[in-house]
Short mmCIF file of C-alpha atoms in Angstrom, two decimals:
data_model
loop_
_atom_site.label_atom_id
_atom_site.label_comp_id
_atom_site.label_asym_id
_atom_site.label_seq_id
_atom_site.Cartn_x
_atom_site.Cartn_y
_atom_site.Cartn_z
CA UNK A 106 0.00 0.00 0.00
CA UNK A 107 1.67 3.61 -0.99
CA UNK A 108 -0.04 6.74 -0.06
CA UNK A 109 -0.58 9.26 -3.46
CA UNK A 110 -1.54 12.06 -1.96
CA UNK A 111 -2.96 13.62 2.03
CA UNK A 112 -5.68 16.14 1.14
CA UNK A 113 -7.37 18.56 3.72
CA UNK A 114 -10.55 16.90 3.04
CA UNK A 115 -12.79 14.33 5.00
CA UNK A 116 -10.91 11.25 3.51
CA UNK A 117 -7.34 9.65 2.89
CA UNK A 118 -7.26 7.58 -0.48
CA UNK A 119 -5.17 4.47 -0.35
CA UNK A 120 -4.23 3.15 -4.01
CA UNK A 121 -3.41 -0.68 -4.51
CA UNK A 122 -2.56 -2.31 -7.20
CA UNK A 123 -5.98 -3.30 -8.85
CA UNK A 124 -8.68 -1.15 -6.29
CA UNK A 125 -9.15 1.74 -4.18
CA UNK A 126 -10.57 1.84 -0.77
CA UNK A 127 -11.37 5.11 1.17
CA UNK A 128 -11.44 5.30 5.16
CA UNK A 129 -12.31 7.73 7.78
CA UNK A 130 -9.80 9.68 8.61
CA UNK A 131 -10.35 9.42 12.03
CA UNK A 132 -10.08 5.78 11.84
CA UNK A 133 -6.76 6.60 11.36
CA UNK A 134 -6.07 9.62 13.58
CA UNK A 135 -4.48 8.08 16.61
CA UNK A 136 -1.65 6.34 15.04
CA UNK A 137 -0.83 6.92 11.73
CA UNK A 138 -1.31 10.94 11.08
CA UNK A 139 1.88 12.23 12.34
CA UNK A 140 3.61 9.53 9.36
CA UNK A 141 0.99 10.58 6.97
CA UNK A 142 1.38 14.01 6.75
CA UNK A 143 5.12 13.34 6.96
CA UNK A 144 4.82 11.68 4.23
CA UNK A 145 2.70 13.83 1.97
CA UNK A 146 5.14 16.17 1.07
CA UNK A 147 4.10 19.34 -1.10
CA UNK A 148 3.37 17.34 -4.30
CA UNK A 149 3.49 20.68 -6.42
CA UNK A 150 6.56 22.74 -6.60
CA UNK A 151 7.49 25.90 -5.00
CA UNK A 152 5.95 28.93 -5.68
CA UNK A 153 8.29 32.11 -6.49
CA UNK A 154 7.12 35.66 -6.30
CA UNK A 155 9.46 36.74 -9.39
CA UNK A 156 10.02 40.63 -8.80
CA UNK A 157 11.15 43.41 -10.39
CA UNK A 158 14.81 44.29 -10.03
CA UNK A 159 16.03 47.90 -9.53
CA UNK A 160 16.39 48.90 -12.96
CA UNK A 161 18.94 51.75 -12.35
CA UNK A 162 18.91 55.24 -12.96
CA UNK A 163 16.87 56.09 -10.21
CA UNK A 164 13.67 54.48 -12.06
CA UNK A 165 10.82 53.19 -9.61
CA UNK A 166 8.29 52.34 -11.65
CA UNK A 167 8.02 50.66 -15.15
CA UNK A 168 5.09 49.99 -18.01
CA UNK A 169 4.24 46.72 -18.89
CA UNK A 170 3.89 46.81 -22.65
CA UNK A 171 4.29 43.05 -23.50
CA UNK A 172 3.86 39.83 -22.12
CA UNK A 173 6.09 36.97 -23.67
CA UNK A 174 4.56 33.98 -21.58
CA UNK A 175 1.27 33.27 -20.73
CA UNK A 176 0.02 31.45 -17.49
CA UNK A 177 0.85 27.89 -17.69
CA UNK A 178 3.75 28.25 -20.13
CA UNK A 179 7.49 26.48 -19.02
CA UNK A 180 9.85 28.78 -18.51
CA UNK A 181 13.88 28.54 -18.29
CA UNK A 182 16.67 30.94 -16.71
CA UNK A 183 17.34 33.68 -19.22
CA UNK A 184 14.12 33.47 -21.20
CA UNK A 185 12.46 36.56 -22.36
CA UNK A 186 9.68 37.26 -19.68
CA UNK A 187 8.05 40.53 -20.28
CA UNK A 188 8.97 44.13 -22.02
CA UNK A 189 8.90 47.16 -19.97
CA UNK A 190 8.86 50.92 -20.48
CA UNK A 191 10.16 53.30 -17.78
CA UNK A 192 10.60 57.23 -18.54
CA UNK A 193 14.11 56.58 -20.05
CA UNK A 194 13.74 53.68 -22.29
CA UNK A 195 12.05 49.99 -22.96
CA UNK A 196 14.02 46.91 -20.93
CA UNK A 197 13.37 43.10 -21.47
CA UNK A 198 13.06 41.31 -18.20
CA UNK A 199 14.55 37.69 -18.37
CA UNK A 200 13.72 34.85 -16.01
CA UNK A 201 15.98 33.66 -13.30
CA UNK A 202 14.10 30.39 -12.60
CA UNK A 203 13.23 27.39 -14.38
CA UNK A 204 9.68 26.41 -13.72
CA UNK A 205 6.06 27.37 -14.84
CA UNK A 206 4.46 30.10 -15.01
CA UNK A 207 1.65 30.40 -12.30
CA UNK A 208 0.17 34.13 -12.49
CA UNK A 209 0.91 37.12 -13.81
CA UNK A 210 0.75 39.85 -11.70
CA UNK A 211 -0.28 42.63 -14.18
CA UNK A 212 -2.27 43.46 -17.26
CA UNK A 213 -0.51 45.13 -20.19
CA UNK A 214 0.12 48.93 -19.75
CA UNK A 215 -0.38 48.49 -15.89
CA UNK A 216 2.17 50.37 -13.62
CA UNK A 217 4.51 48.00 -12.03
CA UNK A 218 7.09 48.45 -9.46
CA UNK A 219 10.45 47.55 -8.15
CA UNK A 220 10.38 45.36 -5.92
CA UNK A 221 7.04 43.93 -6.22
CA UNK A 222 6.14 40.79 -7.70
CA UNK A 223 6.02 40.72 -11.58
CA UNK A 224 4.59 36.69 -12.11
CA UNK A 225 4.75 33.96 -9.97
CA UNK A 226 6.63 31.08 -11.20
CA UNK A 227 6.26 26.78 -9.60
CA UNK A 228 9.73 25.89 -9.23
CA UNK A 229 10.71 21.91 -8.63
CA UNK A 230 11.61 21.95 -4.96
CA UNK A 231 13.58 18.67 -5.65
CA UNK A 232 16.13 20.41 -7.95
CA UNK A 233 17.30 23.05 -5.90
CA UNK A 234 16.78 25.54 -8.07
CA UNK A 235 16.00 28.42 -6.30
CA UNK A 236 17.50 29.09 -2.66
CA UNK A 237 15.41 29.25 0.47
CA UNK A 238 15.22 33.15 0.66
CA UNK A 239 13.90 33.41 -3.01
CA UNK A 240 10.68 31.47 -2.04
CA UNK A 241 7.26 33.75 -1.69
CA UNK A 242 7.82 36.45 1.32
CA UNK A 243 11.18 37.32 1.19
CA UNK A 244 12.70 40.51 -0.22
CA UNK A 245 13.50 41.20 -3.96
CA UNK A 246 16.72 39.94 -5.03
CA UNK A 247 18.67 43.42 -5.36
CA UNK A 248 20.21 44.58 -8.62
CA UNK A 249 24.16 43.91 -7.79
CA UNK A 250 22.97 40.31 -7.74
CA UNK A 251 20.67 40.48 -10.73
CA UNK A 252 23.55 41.88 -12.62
CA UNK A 253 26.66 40.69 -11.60
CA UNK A 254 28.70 37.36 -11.82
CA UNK A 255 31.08 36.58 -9.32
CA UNK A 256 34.24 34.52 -10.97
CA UNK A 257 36.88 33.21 -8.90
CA UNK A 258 36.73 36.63 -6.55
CA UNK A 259 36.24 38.94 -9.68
CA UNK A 260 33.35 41.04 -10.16
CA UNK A 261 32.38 40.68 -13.99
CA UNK A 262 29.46 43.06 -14.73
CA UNK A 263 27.12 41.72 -17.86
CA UNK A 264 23.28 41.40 -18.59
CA UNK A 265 21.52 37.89 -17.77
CA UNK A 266 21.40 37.78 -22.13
CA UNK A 267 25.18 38.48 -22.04
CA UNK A 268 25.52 35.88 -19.76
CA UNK A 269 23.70 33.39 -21.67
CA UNK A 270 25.14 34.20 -24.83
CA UNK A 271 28.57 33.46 -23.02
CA UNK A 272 27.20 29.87 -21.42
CA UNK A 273 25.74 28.86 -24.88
CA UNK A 274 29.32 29.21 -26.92
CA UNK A 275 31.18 27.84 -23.33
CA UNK A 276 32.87 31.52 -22.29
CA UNK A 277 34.04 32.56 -19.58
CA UNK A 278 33.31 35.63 -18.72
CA UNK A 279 36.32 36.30 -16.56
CA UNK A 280 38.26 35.78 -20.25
CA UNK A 281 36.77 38.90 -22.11
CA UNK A 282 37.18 41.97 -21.77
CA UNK A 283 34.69 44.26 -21.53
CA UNK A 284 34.30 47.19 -23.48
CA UNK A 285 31.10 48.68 -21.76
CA UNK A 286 31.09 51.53 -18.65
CA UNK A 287 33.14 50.30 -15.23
CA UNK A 288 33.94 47.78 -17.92
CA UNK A 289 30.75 45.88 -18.57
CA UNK A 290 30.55 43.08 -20.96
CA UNK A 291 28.94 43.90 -24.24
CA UNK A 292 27.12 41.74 -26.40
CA UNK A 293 29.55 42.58 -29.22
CA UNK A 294 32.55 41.73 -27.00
CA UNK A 295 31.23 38.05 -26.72
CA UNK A 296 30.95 38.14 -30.39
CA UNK A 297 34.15 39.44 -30.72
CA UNK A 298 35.94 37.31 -28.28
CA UNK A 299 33.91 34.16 -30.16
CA UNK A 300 35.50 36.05 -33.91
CA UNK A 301 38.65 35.72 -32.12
CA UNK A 302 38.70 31.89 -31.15
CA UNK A 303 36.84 30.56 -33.90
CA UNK A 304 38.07 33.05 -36.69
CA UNK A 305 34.46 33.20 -36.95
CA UNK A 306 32.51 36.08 -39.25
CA UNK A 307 30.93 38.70 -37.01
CA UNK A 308 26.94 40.00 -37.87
CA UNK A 309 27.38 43.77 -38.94
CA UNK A 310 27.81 45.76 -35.24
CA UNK A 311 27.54 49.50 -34.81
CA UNK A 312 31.44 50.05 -35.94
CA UNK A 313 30.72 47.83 -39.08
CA UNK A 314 34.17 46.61 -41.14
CA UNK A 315 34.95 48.44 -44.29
CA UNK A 316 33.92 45.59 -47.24
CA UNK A 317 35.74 45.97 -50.14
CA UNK A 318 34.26 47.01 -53.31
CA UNK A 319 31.83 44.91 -55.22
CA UNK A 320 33.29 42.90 -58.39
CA UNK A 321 32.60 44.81 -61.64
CA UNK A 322 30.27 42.35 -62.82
CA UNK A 323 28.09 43.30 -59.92
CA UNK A 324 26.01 46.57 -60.82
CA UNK A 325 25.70 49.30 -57.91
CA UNK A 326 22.48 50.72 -57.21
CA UNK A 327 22.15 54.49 -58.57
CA UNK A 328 21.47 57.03 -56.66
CA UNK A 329 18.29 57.96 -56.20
CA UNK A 330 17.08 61.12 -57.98
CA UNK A 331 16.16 64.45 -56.09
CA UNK A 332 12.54 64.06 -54.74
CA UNK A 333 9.84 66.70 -55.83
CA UNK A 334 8.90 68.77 -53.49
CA UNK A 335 6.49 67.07 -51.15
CA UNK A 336 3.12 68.23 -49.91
CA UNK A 337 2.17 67.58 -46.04
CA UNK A 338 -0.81 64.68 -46.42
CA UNK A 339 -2.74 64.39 -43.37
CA UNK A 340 -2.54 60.70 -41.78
CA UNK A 341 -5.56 59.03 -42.71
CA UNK A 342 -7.13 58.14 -38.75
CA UNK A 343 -10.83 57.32 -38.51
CA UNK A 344 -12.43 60.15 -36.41
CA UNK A 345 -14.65 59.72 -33.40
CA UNK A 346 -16.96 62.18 -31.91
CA UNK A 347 -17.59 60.78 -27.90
CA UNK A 348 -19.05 63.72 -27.01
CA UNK A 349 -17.17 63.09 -23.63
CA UNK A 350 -13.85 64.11 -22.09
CA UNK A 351 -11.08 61.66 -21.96
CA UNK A 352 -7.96 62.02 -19.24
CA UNK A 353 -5.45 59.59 -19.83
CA UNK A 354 -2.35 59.28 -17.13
CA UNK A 355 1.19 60.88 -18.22
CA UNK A 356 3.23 57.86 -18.77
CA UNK A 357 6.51 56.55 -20.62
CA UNK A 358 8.71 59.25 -22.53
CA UNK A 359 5.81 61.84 -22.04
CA UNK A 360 6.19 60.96 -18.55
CA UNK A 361 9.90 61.76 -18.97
CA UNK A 362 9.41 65.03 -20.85
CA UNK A 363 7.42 66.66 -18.17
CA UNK A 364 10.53 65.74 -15.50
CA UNK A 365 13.11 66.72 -17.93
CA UNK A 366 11.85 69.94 -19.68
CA UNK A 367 10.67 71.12 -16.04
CA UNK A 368 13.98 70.96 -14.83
CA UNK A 369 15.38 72.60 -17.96
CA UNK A 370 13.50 75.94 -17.91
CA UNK A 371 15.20 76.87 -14.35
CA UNK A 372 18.02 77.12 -17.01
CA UNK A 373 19.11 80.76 -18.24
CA UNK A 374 18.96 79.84 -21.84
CA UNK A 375 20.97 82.24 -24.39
CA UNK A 376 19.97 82.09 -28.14
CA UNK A 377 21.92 81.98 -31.21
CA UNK A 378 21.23 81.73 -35.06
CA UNK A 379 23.09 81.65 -38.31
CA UNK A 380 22.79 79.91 -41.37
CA UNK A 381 24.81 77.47 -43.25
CA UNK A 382 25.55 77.20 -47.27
CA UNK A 383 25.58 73.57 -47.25
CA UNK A 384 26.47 73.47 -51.07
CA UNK A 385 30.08 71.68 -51.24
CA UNK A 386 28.85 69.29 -48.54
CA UNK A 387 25.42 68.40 -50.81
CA UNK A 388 27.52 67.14 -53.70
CA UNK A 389 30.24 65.47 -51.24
CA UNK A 390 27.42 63.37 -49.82
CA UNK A 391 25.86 62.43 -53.10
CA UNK A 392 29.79 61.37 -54.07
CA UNK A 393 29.94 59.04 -51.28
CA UNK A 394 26.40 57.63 -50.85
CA UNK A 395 26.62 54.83 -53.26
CA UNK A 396 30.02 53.29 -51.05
CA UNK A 397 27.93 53.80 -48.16
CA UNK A 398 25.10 51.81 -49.46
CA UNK A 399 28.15 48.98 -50.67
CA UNK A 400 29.22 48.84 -47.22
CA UNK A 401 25.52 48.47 -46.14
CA UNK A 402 25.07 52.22 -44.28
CA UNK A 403 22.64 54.93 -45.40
CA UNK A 404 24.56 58.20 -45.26
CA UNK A 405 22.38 61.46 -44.61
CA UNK A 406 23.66 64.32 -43.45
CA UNK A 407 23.57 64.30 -39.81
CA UNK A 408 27.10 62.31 -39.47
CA UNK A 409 28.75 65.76 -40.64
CA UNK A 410 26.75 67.59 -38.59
CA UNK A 411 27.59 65.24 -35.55
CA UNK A 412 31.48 65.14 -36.69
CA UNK A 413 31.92 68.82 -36.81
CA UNK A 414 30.37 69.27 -33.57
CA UNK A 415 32.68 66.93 -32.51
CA UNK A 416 35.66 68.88 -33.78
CA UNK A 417 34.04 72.54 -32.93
CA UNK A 418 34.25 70.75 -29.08
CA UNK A 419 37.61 70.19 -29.11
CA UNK A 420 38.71 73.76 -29.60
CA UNK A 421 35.39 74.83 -27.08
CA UNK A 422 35.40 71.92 -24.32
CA UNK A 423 33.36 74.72 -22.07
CA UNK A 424 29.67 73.41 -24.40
CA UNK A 425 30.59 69.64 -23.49
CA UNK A 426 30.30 70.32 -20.04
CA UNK A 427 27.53 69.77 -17.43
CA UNK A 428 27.17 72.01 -14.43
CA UNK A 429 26.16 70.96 -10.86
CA UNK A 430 23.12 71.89 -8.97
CA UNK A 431 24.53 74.09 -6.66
CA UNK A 432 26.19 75.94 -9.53
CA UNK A 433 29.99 75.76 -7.86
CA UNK A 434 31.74 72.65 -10.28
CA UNK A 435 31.70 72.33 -13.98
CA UNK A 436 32.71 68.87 -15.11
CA UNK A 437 34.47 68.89 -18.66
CA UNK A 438 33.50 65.51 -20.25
CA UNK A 439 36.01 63.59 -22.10
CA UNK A 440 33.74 62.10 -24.15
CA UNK A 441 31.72 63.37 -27.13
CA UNK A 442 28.04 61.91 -26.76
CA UNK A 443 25.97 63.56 -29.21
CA UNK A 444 22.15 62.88 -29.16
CA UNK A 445 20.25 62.86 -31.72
CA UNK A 446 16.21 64.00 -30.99
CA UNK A 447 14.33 61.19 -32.53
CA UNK A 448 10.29 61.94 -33.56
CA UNK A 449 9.12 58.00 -32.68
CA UNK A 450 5.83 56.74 -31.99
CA UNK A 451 6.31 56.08 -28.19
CA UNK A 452 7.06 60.61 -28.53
CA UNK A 453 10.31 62.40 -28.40
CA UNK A 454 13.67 60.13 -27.66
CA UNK A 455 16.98 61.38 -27.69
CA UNK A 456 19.60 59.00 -28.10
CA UNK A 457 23.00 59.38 -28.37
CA UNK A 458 26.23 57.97 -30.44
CA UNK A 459 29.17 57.80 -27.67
CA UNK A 460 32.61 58.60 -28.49
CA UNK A 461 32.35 60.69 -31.38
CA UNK A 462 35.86 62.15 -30.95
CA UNK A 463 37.16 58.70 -31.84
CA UNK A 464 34.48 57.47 -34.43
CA UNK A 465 34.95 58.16 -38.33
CA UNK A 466 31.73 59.61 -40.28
CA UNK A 467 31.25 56.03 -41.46
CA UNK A 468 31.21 54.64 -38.18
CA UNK A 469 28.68 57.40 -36.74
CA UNK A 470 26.14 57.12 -39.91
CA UNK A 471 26.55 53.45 -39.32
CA UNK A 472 25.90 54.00 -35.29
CA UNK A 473 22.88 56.14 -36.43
CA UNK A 474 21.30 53.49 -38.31
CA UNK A 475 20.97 51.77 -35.54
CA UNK A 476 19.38 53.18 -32.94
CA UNK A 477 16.94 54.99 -35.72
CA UNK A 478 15.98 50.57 -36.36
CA UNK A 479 15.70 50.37 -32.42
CA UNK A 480 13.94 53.49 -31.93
CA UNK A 481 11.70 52.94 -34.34
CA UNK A 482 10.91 49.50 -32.97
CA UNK A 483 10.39 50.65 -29.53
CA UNK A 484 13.74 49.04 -28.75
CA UNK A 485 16.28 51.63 -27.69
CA UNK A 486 18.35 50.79 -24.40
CA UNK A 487 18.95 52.70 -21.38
CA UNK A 488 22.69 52.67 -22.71
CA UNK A 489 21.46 54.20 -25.48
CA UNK A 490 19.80 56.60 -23.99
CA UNK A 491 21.96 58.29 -21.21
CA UNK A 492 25.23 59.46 -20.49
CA UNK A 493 25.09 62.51 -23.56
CA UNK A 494 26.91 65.24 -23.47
CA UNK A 495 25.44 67.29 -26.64
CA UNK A 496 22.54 67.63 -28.79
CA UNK A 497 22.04 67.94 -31.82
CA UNK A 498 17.87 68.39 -33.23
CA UNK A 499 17.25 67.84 -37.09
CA UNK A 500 13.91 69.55 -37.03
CA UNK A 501 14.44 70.35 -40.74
CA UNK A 502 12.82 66.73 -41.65
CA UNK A 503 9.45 67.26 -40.87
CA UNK A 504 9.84 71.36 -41.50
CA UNK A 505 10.79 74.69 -40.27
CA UNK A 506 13.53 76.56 -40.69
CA UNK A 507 13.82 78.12 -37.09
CA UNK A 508 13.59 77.08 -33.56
CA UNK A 509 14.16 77.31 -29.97
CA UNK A 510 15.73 74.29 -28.83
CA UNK A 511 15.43 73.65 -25.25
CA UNK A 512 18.67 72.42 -23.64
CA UNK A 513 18.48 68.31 -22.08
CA UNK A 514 19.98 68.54 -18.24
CA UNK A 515 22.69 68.00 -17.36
CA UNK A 516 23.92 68.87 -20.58
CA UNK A 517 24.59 73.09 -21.37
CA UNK A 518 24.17 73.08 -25.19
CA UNK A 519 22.03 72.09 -27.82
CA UNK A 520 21.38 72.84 -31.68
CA UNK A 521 18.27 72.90 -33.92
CA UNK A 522 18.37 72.42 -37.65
CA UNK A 523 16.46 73.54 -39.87
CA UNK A 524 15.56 72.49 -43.81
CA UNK A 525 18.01 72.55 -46.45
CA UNK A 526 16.59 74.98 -49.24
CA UNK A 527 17.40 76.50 -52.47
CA UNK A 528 18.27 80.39 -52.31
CA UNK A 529 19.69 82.61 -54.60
CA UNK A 530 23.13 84.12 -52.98
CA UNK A 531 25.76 86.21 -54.25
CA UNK A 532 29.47 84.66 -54.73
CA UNK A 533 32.50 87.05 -53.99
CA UNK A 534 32.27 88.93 -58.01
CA UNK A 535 28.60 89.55 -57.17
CA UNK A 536 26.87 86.94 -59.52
CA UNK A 537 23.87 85.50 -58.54
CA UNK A 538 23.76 81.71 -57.97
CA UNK A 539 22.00 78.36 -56.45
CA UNK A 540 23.11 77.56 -52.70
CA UNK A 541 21.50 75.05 -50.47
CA UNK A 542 20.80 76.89 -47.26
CA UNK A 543 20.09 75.35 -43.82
CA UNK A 544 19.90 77.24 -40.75
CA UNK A 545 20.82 76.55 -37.37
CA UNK A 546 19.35 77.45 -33.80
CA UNK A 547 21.61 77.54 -30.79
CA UNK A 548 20.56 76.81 -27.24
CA UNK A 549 23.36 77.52 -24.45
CA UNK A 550 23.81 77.77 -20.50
CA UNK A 551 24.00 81.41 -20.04
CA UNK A 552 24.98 80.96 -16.31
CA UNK A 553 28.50 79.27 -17.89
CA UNK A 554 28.35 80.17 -21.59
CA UNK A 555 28.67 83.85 -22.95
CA UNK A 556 27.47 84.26 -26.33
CA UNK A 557 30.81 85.19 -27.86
CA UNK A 558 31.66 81.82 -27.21
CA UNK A 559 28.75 79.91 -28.55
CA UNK A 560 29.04 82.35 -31.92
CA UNK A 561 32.89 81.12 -32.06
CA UNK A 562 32.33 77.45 -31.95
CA UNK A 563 29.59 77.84 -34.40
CA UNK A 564 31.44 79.75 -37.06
CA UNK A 565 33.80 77.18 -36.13
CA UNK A 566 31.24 74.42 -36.88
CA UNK A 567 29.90 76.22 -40.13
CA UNK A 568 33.37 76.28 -41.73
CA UNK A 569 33.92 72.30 -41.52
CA UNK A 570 30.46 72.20 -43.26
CA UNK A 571 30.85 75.07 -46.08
CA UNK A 572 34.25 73.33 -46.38
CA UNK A 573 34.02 69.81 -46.00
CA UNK A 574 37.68 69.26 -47.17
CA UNK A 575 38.76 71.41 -44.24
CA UNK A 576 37.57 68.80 -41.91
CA UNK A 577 40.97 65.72 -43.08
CA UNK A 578 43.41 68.42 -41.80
CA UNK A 579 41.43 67.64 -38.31
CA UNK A 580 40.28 64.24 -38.18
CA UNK A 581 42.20 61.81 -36.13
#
């Protein structure tokens, strides 16, 4: 006789071989219980109150915009639970657990919180999996331990995909080096590490290889004519007449904009405008956009833009600078992260390419491509989006010509461009001829920046454009 299962019912089943008999429990109750129960261990797993890591940056509380599991669905450590939206920018949280999925704590577009349980998940109790202060009622599991590995008394800072990434090819971590802030492991330095021991062929990264020219035999797509001039369409949205009042909750970037603009008009803010005859640097790009589209990059404009700003700081380190809230320190950053304002669905994102005083145009236009594929997906990391020191605002592709910009704390500059147009100017013998025109808005910290300074580094910045050349006798 073996004893299936002790239920808090009126009965105790007994299963033999061919029958089953039921008893009283009390029949029972004098002798056997204490073995019974005993006996009758927890037939279903743990359950695990799976919650939401600190995030960083000071972030609290978080969107839910997609679920990737469902209750009932077998999870493993590493997999893909759920996407998440804070103010800054969209995270995937992974699993640490292998088990299935019992509840799910929130409906999509529901506020969630650190600390507090995201899903619960039925662990196997037998395996060990998850230690005895991870079971339901004990604190959240704190972010050093979400995101760190310790490896033979080293510290190695990477994501839980890093991580897996690493376990799947049989790395270890304490091997590579990482490339990332306070030396983080990147995704790319796996792959590179991998490229290394394999002689493997890398996926295109950010800092894509030059690739030799095509064979002769293989025909290069032609640049694409000058567009006609194109007339504003209205987007085609059906239109609904409530008759009622709607209030919706400030959340995700907008949520974001109110914080960071609110903050940013307690900031003197000093104007400045001038305009730029972009005609040498037109017919430079159209030179070079068919080897950018062999080497698989789309080349607009903005990579000058962002490279001369780059070179303008050197000379004016003062507008790459951030100043502290009491107004006594100014801390000169070393590096050049630009952001770029990006018009997305999910609103207004500014990310930003890092280390532009080391990066080639190539390598920016090709950094540029990707984050406009992530931000266009919804997909843009908090690395992404933090840690700039300039900005730079094309508003000139939806329209305008003028602007205010508003400067992005901590940050003490920013510029707005406007459209490239066809004016008549005069050239130096007084003859009348077609120039393509942009102009530019400048935004600075008056409480650090004078304007003779901010007019200097933008003449400075409007002679690497009008004279592209000018820019090799820079570069490094």
């Amino acid at each position: 006789v073996c004893i299936h299962r002790v239920r808090s019912c009126s009965s105790i089943r007994f299963i033999k071989s061919k029958y089953v008999c039921v008893f009283d429990k009390s029949a029972l109750k004098f002798s056997h219980q204490q073995r019974l129960f005993r006996t009758s261990a927890v037939s279903r797993g743990q359950i695990v109150q799976f919650k939401l890591s600190d995030i960083g940056e000071g972030i609290t509380e978080v969107t839910v915009k997609e679920w990737y599991i469902k209750e009932g669905d077998s999870v493993s450590q590493f997999d893909s639970i759920c996407e998440v939206q804070s103010d800054k920018a969209s995270v995937t949280i992974t699993s640490r657990y292998d088990g299935i999925i019992r509840k799910l704590h929130y409906n999509l577009d529901e506020i969630a919180y650190v600390g507090k349980p995201l899903v619960d998940i039925e662990i196997d109790a037998s395996k060990g999996v998850a230690p005895e202060e991870d079971v339901v009622e004990t604190p959240p599991m704190s972010h050093e331990e979400h995101t760190h590995q310790e490896i033979k008394g080293h510290k190695t800072l990477a994501t839980p995909a890093v991580r897996r990434l690493a376990m799947e090819n049989n790395i270890k971590l304490s091997e590579v080096v990482g490339t990332g802030k306070d030396n983080r492991i990147l995704k790319e330095d796996i792959l590179n590490y991998l490229a290394k021991q394999t002689g493997a062929i890398l996926p295109p990264s950010p800092k894509a290889e030059i690739i030799p020219p095509l064979p002769k035999s293989e025909t290069v797509p032609a640049a694409p004519k000058d567009k006609a001039r194109e007339v504003p369409v209205p987007v085609s949205r059906p239109i609904v007449f409530s008759g009622k009042d709607k209030t919706e909750p400030v959340t995700g970037f907008q949520k974001a904009m109110v914080k960071t603009m609110s903050a940013a008009l307690k900031i003197p803010h000093f104007g400045y405008c001038d305009e730029i005859d972009l005609t040498q640097l037109v017919q430079l790009r159209e030179e070079l956009k068919p080897l950018a589209q062999i080497r698989g990059v789309k080349l607009s404009f903005m990579p000058f833009f962002i490279k001369a700003a780059s070179l303008g700081l050197l000379q004016y380190p003062i507008l790459n600078a951030s100043l502290d809230e009491s107004c006594q320190h100014v801390t000169y950053k070393a590096s050049h992260n630009i952001g770029v304002a990006m018009d997305t669905e999910q609103g207004l994102i500014v990310p930003n390419v890092k280390n532009v005083q080391v990066c080639s145009v190539f390598e920016i236009a090709s950094e540029l491509n990707r984050l406009q594929s992530l931000g266009s997906a919804g997909q843009l990391g908090t690395n992404d989006l933090t840690g700039g020191t300039f900005t730079l605002s094309n508003i000139g592709t939806i329209g305008g010509t003028y602007t205010k910009p508003v400067i992005l704390p901590p940050e003490v500059a920013i510029g707005a461009l406007g459209k490239i147009q066809v004016l008549p100017r005069f050239n130096g013998k007084g003859e009348v001829f077609k120039a393509q025109i942009m102009n530019v808005s400048w935004s600075a910290d008056h409480r650090i920046i004078d304007g003779a300074t901010m007019a200097r580094f933008s003449n400075l910045w409007k002679s690497y454009l009008e004279n592209p050349a000018s820019m090799l006798l820079d570069l490094k």
